[in-house]
Coordinates of C-alpha atoms and ligand atoms in Angstrom, one line a residue:
X580 CA -129.6 21.9 215.0
X581 CA -129.9 18.4 213.5
X582 CA -128.7 17.3 210.1
X583 CA -132.0 18.0 208.3
X584 CA -132.3 21.5 209.9
X585 CA -128.7 22.2 208.9
X586 CA -129.6 21.2 205.3
X587 CA -132.7 23.5 205.3
X588 CA -130.6 26.3 206.8
X589 CA -128.0 25.8 204.1
X590 CA -130.7 25.7 201.3
X591 CA -132.2 29.0 202.6
X592 CA -128.8 30.6 202.7
X593 CA -128.0 29.3 199.2
X594 CA -131.3 30.7 197.8
X595 CA -130.5 34.2 199.0
X596 CA -128.9 37.0 197.0
X597 CA -125.2 36.6 196.4
X598 CA -122.8 39.4 195.4
X599 CA -121.6 39.6 191.8
X600 CA -118.2 38.2 191.1
X601 CA -115.4 40.4 192.4
X602 CA -113.4 42.1 189.6
X603 CA -110.2 40.3 188.7
X604 CA -111.7 36.8 189.2
X605 CA -111.3 34.3 186.5
X606 CA -114.4 34.2 184.3
X607 CA -115.8 32.0 181.5
X608 CA -115.9 34.0 178.3
X609 CA -118.0 33.1 175.2
X610 CA -115.5 32.7 172.3
X611 CA -117.6 30.8 169.7
X612 CA -121.2 30.0 168.9
X613 CA -123.0 27.8 166.3
X614 CA -126.3 26.3 165.5
X615 CA -127.2 23.3 163.3
X616 CA -130.6 21.9 162.2
X617 CA -131.2 18.8 160.1
X618 CA -132.5 19.5 156.6
X619 CA -135.8 17.6 157.0
X620 CA -138.8 19.8 157.9
X621 CA -142.3 19.0 159.1
X622 CA -144.7 21.9 158.3
X623 CA -147.8 22.5 160.3
X624 CA -149.9 21.5 157.3
X625 CA -148.1 18.1 157.4
X626 CA -149.7 17.5 160.9
X627 CA -153.2 18.7 160.1
X628 CA -154.9 15.5 159.1
X629 CA -153.2 13.2 161.6
X630 CA -153.8 15.5 164.6
X631 CA -157.1 17.2 163.4
X632 CA -155.4 20.6 163.7
X633 CA -154.7 23.5 161.4
X634 CA -151.7 25.6 160.5
X635 CA -153.6 28.6 161.9
X636 CA -154.3 26.9 165.3
X637 CA -150.6 25.9 165.7
X638 CA -149.3 29.3 164.7
X639 CA -151.7 31.2 166.9
X640 CA -151.2 29.1 170.0
X641 CA -147.4 28.5 169.7
X642 CA -145.9 30.7 167.0
X643 CA -144.5 27.6 165.3
X644 CA -144.7 27.1 161.5
X645 CA -142.3 24.2 161.1
X646 CA -139.9 21.9 163.0
X647 CA -136.9 19.8 161.8
X648 CA -136.3 16.1 162.1
X649 CA -133.1 14.0 161.8
X650 CA -132.7 11.8 158.8
X651 CA -132.8 8.0 159.3
X652 CA -129.6 6.5 160.8
X653 CA -128.6 9.7 162.7
X654 CA -129.5 11.0 166.1
X655 CA -128.1 13.2 168.9
X656 CA -124.4 12.3 168.5
X657 CA -124.3 13.4 164.8
X658 CA -126.2 16.7 165.4
X659 CA -124.1 17.5 168.5
X660 CA -120.9 16.8 166.5
X661 CA -122.1 19.1 163.7
X662 CA -122.9 22.0 166.0
X663 CA -119.7 21.3 168.0
X664 CA -117.5 21.4 164.9
X665 CA -119.0 24.7 163.9
X666 CA -118.6 26.2 167.3
X667 CA -115.0 25.2 167.4
X668 CA -114.5 26.8 164.0
X669 CA -116.3 30.0 165.3
X670 CA -113.9 30.1 168.2
X671 CA -110.9 29.4 165.9
X672 CA -109.9 26.3 168.0
X673 CA -109.3 22.6 167.4
X674 CA -108.8 21.6 171.1
X675 CA -110.7 22.0 174.3
X676 CA -110.2 20.6 177.8
X677 CA -113.8 19.3 178.2
X678 CA -117.1 18.7 176.4
X679 CA -120.4 19.1 178.2
X680 CA -123.5 17.9 176.3
X681 CA -126.9 19.0 177.4
X682 CA -129.5 16.5 176.3
X683 CA -132.4 14.3 177.4
X684 CA -132.3 12.4 174.2
X685 CA -128.9 10.7 174.5
X686 CA -128.3 8.0 171.8
X687 CA -128.5 5.4 174.6
X688 CA -129.4 5.6 178.3
X689 CA -125.9 4.3 179.1
X690 CA -123.2 5.5 178.4
X691 CA -123.4 9.2 178.0
X692 CA -123.3 10.6 174.5
X693 CA -120.7 13.4 175.2
X694 CA -117.6 11.0 175.0
X695 CA -118.6 9.8 171.6
X696 CA -119.1 13.4 170.4
X697 CA -115.6 14.3 171.7
X698 CA -114.2 11.4 169.8
X699 CA -116.1 12.2 166.7
X700 CA -114.6 15.7 166.9
X701 CA -111.1 14.4 167.3
X702 CA -110.6 16.1 170.6
X703 CA -108.7 13.3 172.2
X704 CA -109.1 12.0 175.8
X705 CA -110.8 15.1 177.2
X706 CA -113.3 15.2 180.0
X707 CA -116.8 14.6 178.5
X708 CA -120.2 14.2 180.2
X709 CA -123.9 14.7 179.6
X710 CA -126.2 17.1 181.6
X711 CA -129.8 16.2 181.9
X712 CA -132.0 19.2 182.6
X713 CA -134.4 19.1 179.6
X714 CA -135.2 22.5 178.2
X715 CA -133.1 24.3 180.8
X716 CA -130.2 21.9 180.0
X717 CA -128.1 24.4 178.1
X718 CA -128.0 26.9 181.0
X719 CA -127.2 24.1 183.5
X720 CA -124.4 22.9 181.2
X721 CA -123.1 26.4 180.8
X722 CA -123.0 26.8 184.6
X723 CA -121.1 23.5 184.9
X724 CA -118.6 24.5 182.3
X725 CA -118.2 28.0 183.7
X726 CA -117.6 26.6 187.1
X727 CA -114.8 24.3 185.8
X728 CA -113.2 27.3 184.2
X729 CA -113.6 29.5 187.3
X730 CA -112.1 26.8 189.4
X731 CA -109.1 26.4 187.1
X732 CA -110.0 22.8 186.1
X733 CA -110.3 23.8 182.4
X734 CA -109.3 26.7 180.2
X735 CA -111.5 25.9 177.2
X736 CA -114.9 24.0 177.3
X737 CA -117.2 23.1 174.4
X738 CA -120.8 23.3 175.6
X739 CA -123.4 21.7 173.3
X740 CA -127.2 21.4 173.5
X741 CA -128.6 18.7 171.2
X742 CA -131.9 17.0 171.1
X743 CA -133.7 14.3 169.0
X744 CA -137.2 14.9 170.3
X745 CA -138.6 13.2 167.2
X746 CA -137.5 9.9 168.9
X747 CA -139.6 10.6 172.1
X748 CA -142.6 12.5 170.8
X749 CA -145.8 10.5 170.2
X750 CA -146.8 11.5 166.6
X751 CA -150.5 11.2 167.6
X752 CA -150.2 13.5 170.6
X753 CA -151.7 17.0 169.8
X754 CA -150.0 18.6 172.8
X755 CA -146.4 17.7 171.9
X756 CA -146.2 16.7 168.3
X757 CA -147.0 20.3 167.2
X758 CA -144.2 21.8 169.4
X759 CA -141.0 19.9 169.5
X760 CA -138.2 19.6 166.9
X761 CA -134.7 18.2 166.5
X762 CA -131.6 20.5 166.5
X763 CA -128.2 21.3 168.1
X764 CA -126.4 24.4 169.2
X765 CA -123.1 24.9 170.8
X766 CA -120.8 27.5 172.4
X767 CA -117.1 27.5 173.3
X768 CA -116.1 29.1 176.6
X769 CA -112.6 30.1 177.5
X770 CA -110.9 31.4 180.6
X771 CA -110.9 35.2 180.7
X772 CA -111.6 38.4 182.6
X773 CA -115.0 39.1 184.2
X774 CA -115.0 42.6 182.7
X775 CA -114.5 41.7 179.1
X776 CA -117.4 41.3 176.6
X777 CA -118.6 37.7 176.5
X778 CA -117.9 37.0 180.2
X779 CA -120.7 35.1 181.7
X780 CA -122.3 37.2 184.4
X781 CA -124.5 35.9 187.3
X782 CA -126.3 32.7 186.7
X783 CA -129.5 31.7 188.6
X784 CA -130.7 28.0 188.5
X785 CA -133.6 26.4 190.2
X786 CA -135.8 23.4 190.5
X787 CA -139.1 22.1 191.9
X788 CA -139.5 18.3 191.9
X789 CA -143.0 18.5 193.3
X790 CA -144.3 19.1 189.7
X791 CA -142.1 16.4 188.0
X792 CA -145.2 14.8 186.5
X793 CA -146.2 17.9 184.4
X794 CA -143.7 16.9 181.6
X795 CA -142.4 13.3 181.8
X796 CA -141.7 10.1 179.9
X797 CA -143.5 7.6 182.2
X798 CA -141.8 4.4 181.1
X799 CA -138.2 3.2 180.6
X800 CA -136.7 4.5 183.8
X801 CA -135.5 2.4 186.7
X802 CA -138.7 2.9 188.7
X803 CA -141.0 1.6 186.0
X804 CA -138.6 -1.3 185.2
X805 CA -138.4 -2.4 188.8
X806 CA -142.1 -2.2 189.3
X807 CA -142.4 -5.1 187.0
X808 CA -145.5 -3.7 185.2
X809 CA -145.9 -3.5 181.5
X810 CA -146.0 0.1 180.3
X811 CA -149.3 1.3 178.6
X812 CA -149.0 2.2 174.9
X813 CA -147.3 5.5 174.5
X814 CA -145.7 5.6 177.9
X815 CA -142.2 5.6 176.4
X816 CA -143.2 9.0 174.8
X817 CA -143.2 12.5 176.3
X818 CA -146.4 13.5 178.1
X819 CA -147.1 17.1 178.9
X820 CA -149.9 19.0 180.8
X821 CA -149.6 22.0 178.5
X822 CA -151.7 24.5 180.4
X823 CA -150.0 24.0 183.8
X824 CA -146.5 24.0 182.1
X825 CA -147.4 27.3 180.4
X826 CA -148.1 29.0 183.8
X827 CA -145.0 27.6 185.5
X828 CA -142.7 28.5 182.5
X829 CA -143.9 32.1 182.5
X830 CA -143.5 32.5 186.3
X831 CA -140.2 30.7 186.8
X832 CA -138.4 32.3 183.8
X833 CA -139.6 35.8 184.8
X834 CA -138.5 35.4 188.4
X835 CA -135.1 33.9 187.5
X836 CA -134.5 36.6 184.9
X837 CA -135.5 39.3 187.4
X838 CA -133.0 37.8 190.0
X839 CA -130.2 37.8 187.4
X840 CA -131.0 41.4 186.4
X841 CA -130.6 42.4 190.1
X842 CA -127.3 40.5 190.5
X843 CA -126.0 42.0 187.3
X844 CA -126.7 45.5 188.5
X845 CA -128.8 46.1 185.3
X846 CA -132.1 47.8 185.0
X847 CA -134.6 46.6 182.5
X848 CA -133.7 49.5 180.2
X849 CA -130.1 48.1 180.1
X850 CA -131.3 44.9 178.4
X851 CA -130.6 45.1 174.7
X852 CA -131.7 41.5 173.9
X853 CA -133.9 39.0 175.8
X854 CA -133.1 35.4 174.7
X855 CA -135.5 32.9 176.3
X856 CA -135.8 29.2 175.7
X857 CA -138.0 28.9 172.6
X858 CA -140.8 26.9 174.3
X859 CA -143.7 28.8 172.8
X860 CA -143.9 32.3 171.3
X861 CA -146.7 33.2 173.7
X862 CA -144.6 32.2 176.7
X863 CA -141.7 34.3 175.4
X864 CA -143.9 37.3 174.9
X865 CA -145.5 36.9 178.4
X866 CA -142.0 36.8 180.0
X867 CA -141.0 39.9 178.1
X868 CA -144.2 41.7 179.2
X869 CA -143.8 40.6 182.8
X870 CA -140.2 41.9 182.8
X871 CA -141.0 45.0 180.8
X872 CA -138.7 44.3 177.8
X873 CA -140.0 45.9 174.6
X874 CA -140.9 43.4 171.9
X875 CA -138.3 44.7 169.5
X876 CA -135.6 43.5 171.9
X877 CA -136.9 40.0 172.1
X878 CA -135.1 37.3 170.0
X879 CA -137.1 34.6 168.5
X880 CA -136.6 31.8 165.9
X881 CA -139.4 29.4 167.1
X882 CA -141.3 29.9 163.9
X883 CA -138.7 28.0 162.0
X884 CA -137.5 25.4 164.4
X885 CA -140.1 24.8 167.1
X886 CA -139.1 23.9 170.7
X887 CA -135.7 22.2 170.5
X888 CA -135.2 21.8 174.2
X889 CA -131.5 22.0 175.2
X890 CA -130.5 23.1 171.7
X891 CA -132.9 26.1 171.8
X892 CA -130.8 28.8 173.4
X893 CA -127.4 28.3 171.6
X894 CA -129.4 27.9 168.3
X895 CA -131.2 31.1 169.0
X896 CA -128.0 33.0 169.9
X897 CA -126.2 31.6 166.8
X898 CA -129.1 32.5 164.5
X899 CA -129.5 36.0 166.0
X900 CA -125.8 36.8 165.9
X901 CA -125.3 35.5 162.4
X902 CA -128.3 37.5 161.1
X903 CA -127.2 40.7 162.7
X904 CA -129.9 40.9 165.3
X905 CA -127.4 40.3 168.1
X906 CA -124.4 42.6 168.0
X907 CA -121.2 43.0 170.0
X908 CA -121.7 44.9 173.3
X909 CA -125.4 44.1 173.4
X910 CA -126.4 43.2 176.9
X911 CA -128.2 39.9 176.8
X912 CA -130.5 38.4 179.3
X913 CA -131.0 34.6 179.0
X914 CA -133.8 32.5 180.5
X915 CA -134.9 28.9 180.2
X916 CA -137.4 26.5 181.7
X917 CA -138.1 22.8 181.4
X918 CA -139.4 19.5 182.8
X919 CA -138.3 18.7 186.3
X920 CA -139.3 21.4 186.9
X921 CA -136.0 23.2 186.3
X922 CA -135.2 26.7 185.2
X923 CA -132.5 29.2 185.0
X924 CA -131.3 32.6 183.8
X925 CA -128.0 34.3 183.1
X926 CA -126.6 37.5 181.7
X927 CA -123.7 38.4 179.4
X928 CA -122.5 41.2 177.2
X929 CA -122.3 39.9 173.7
X930 CA -118.7 39.5 172.4
X931 CA -117.2 40.2 169.0
X932 CA -117.6 36.7 167.7
X933 CA -118.4 35.2 164.3
X934 CA -121.4 33.0 164.8
X935 CA -122.0 30.1 162.4
X936 CA -125.5 29.0 161.9
X937 CA -126.9 26.6 159.4
X938 CA -129.9 28.4 158.0
X939 CA -131.5 25.4 156.3
X940 CA -134.8 26.6 157.8
X941 CA -134.4 29.8 155.9
X942 CA -134.4 28.0 152.6
Ligands
COA42 N1 -154.9 21.5 167.4 C1 -156.2 21.9 167.5 N2 -156.9 21.9 168.7 C2 -156.2 21.6 169.8 C3 -154.8 21.1 169.7 C4 -154.2 21.1 168.5 N3 -152.9 20.8 168.3 N4 -154.4 20.8 171.0 C5 -155.5 21.0 171.8 N5 -156.5 21.5 171.1 C6 -157.9 21.8 171.5 C7 -158.3 21.0 172.7 O1 -158.9 19.8 172.2 C8 -159.3 21.9 173.4 O2 -160.5 21.9 172.7 P1 -161.9 22.0 173.6 O3 -161.8 23.4 174.2 O4 -162.9 21.9 172.5 O5 -161.9 20.9 174.6 C9 -158.6 23.3 173.2 O6 -157.8 23.2 172.1 C10 -157.8 23.7 174.4 O7 -157.0 22.6 174.8 P2 -155.7 22.9 175.7 O8 -155.0 21.6 175.9 O9 -156.2 23.5 177.0 O10 -154.9 23.8 174.8 P3 -154.0 25.0 175.1 O11 -154.6 26.3 174.8 O12 -153.4 24.9 176.5 O13 -152.8 24.8 174.1 C11 -150.6 24.0 174.1 C12 -152.0 23.6 174.1 C13 -149.8 22.7 174.2 C14 -150.3 24.7 172.8 C15 -150.3 25.0 175.3 O14 -150.8 24.4 176.5 C16 -148.8 25.3 175.4 O15 -148.2 25.7 174.5 N6 -148.3 25.0 176.6 C17 -146.9 25.1 176.9 C18 -146.1 24.0 176.4 C19 -144.7 24.2 176.4 O16 -144.2 25.3 176.1 N7 -143.9 23.2 176.7 C20 -142.6 23.2 176.7 C21 -142.1 23.7 178.0 S1 -140.3 23.6 178.0

């Protein structure tokens, strides 16, 4: 067997089912959760003239009524720090061993934004890095943080998802300008027991780079810069093939969620709450239907915030927990999908935690 065959063999082995963590193993336990949205809102009606669209079209096709945008002079660092501060408060902590920030809208391409967030929060010289997995970024960051805890590298980790999509969306693009918004959400993980509420259960992550062009920012990366060609107008903005993305999002999230259910030893009837990345209300409903989760168990806040990429899941959890829709001991199935393509799913039993959510979008 040569090196490439060994790599394929390894990949096939890694893709197969794995047993759930053995009891007694050190687990990552959710101990705090928070969401933050900037006060500025853009209602569907505000987009109607520019995009030749209507409130009804956007609501019907996406479930979105409004999205938020950061005020001038602020960006991802400030939103991440706001959500991080609230999550630490929710967890009753003022120290952690590491900060992991999921974002594809860092303040600068280099350096990462997480170290500045850690400094802004007064956390001292802790480990801090960004994770780039677009709308699945929070689950990838969660897996990275949970791995550090399980390995004993850290006892407490702040995991943040924060996105300033208003900086990368073309305001004249009907496909994307109606969907994306700015926000941040965060959780604190601590070392604990796999059997206690809040312990992160099985996680399933995946990718398919063959479809990397379905959602992309064509210009600004090393490849385009080295090619020596001038980008066409708008190529620094996000481009999306909406229909194809829709199909992949539904299939990939459903499959990953199904795998996690099996690994968790849960049947579909055991799922009290389905929390999917808020890409589009129709995608969430299609995933729920595919899995067989009744609609009254499906969490949603997309109407008020739009698609907030890596911020979407922690913001949804914070919102649902603080409004009483997500309760201690609820069994929660999480799923996310994004550009890459990347996707993921995870499960956990909701802990007794005081969620802090800034409900500016509730007026
Ligand atoms: N307002 C009004 N009409 C619009 C429009 C808008 N904002 N966007 C597109 N249309 C029109 C098109 O011009 C087209 O008209 P035609 O039939 O006369 O040519 C028609 O609607 C269908 O266009 P299409 O691009 O196929 O729309 P769609 O039904 O696929 O809806 C999205 C577009 C973006 C809402 C949809 O594809 C979607 O939500 N995809 C998933 C996106 C997503 O979740 N991305 C994030 C993943 S993390």
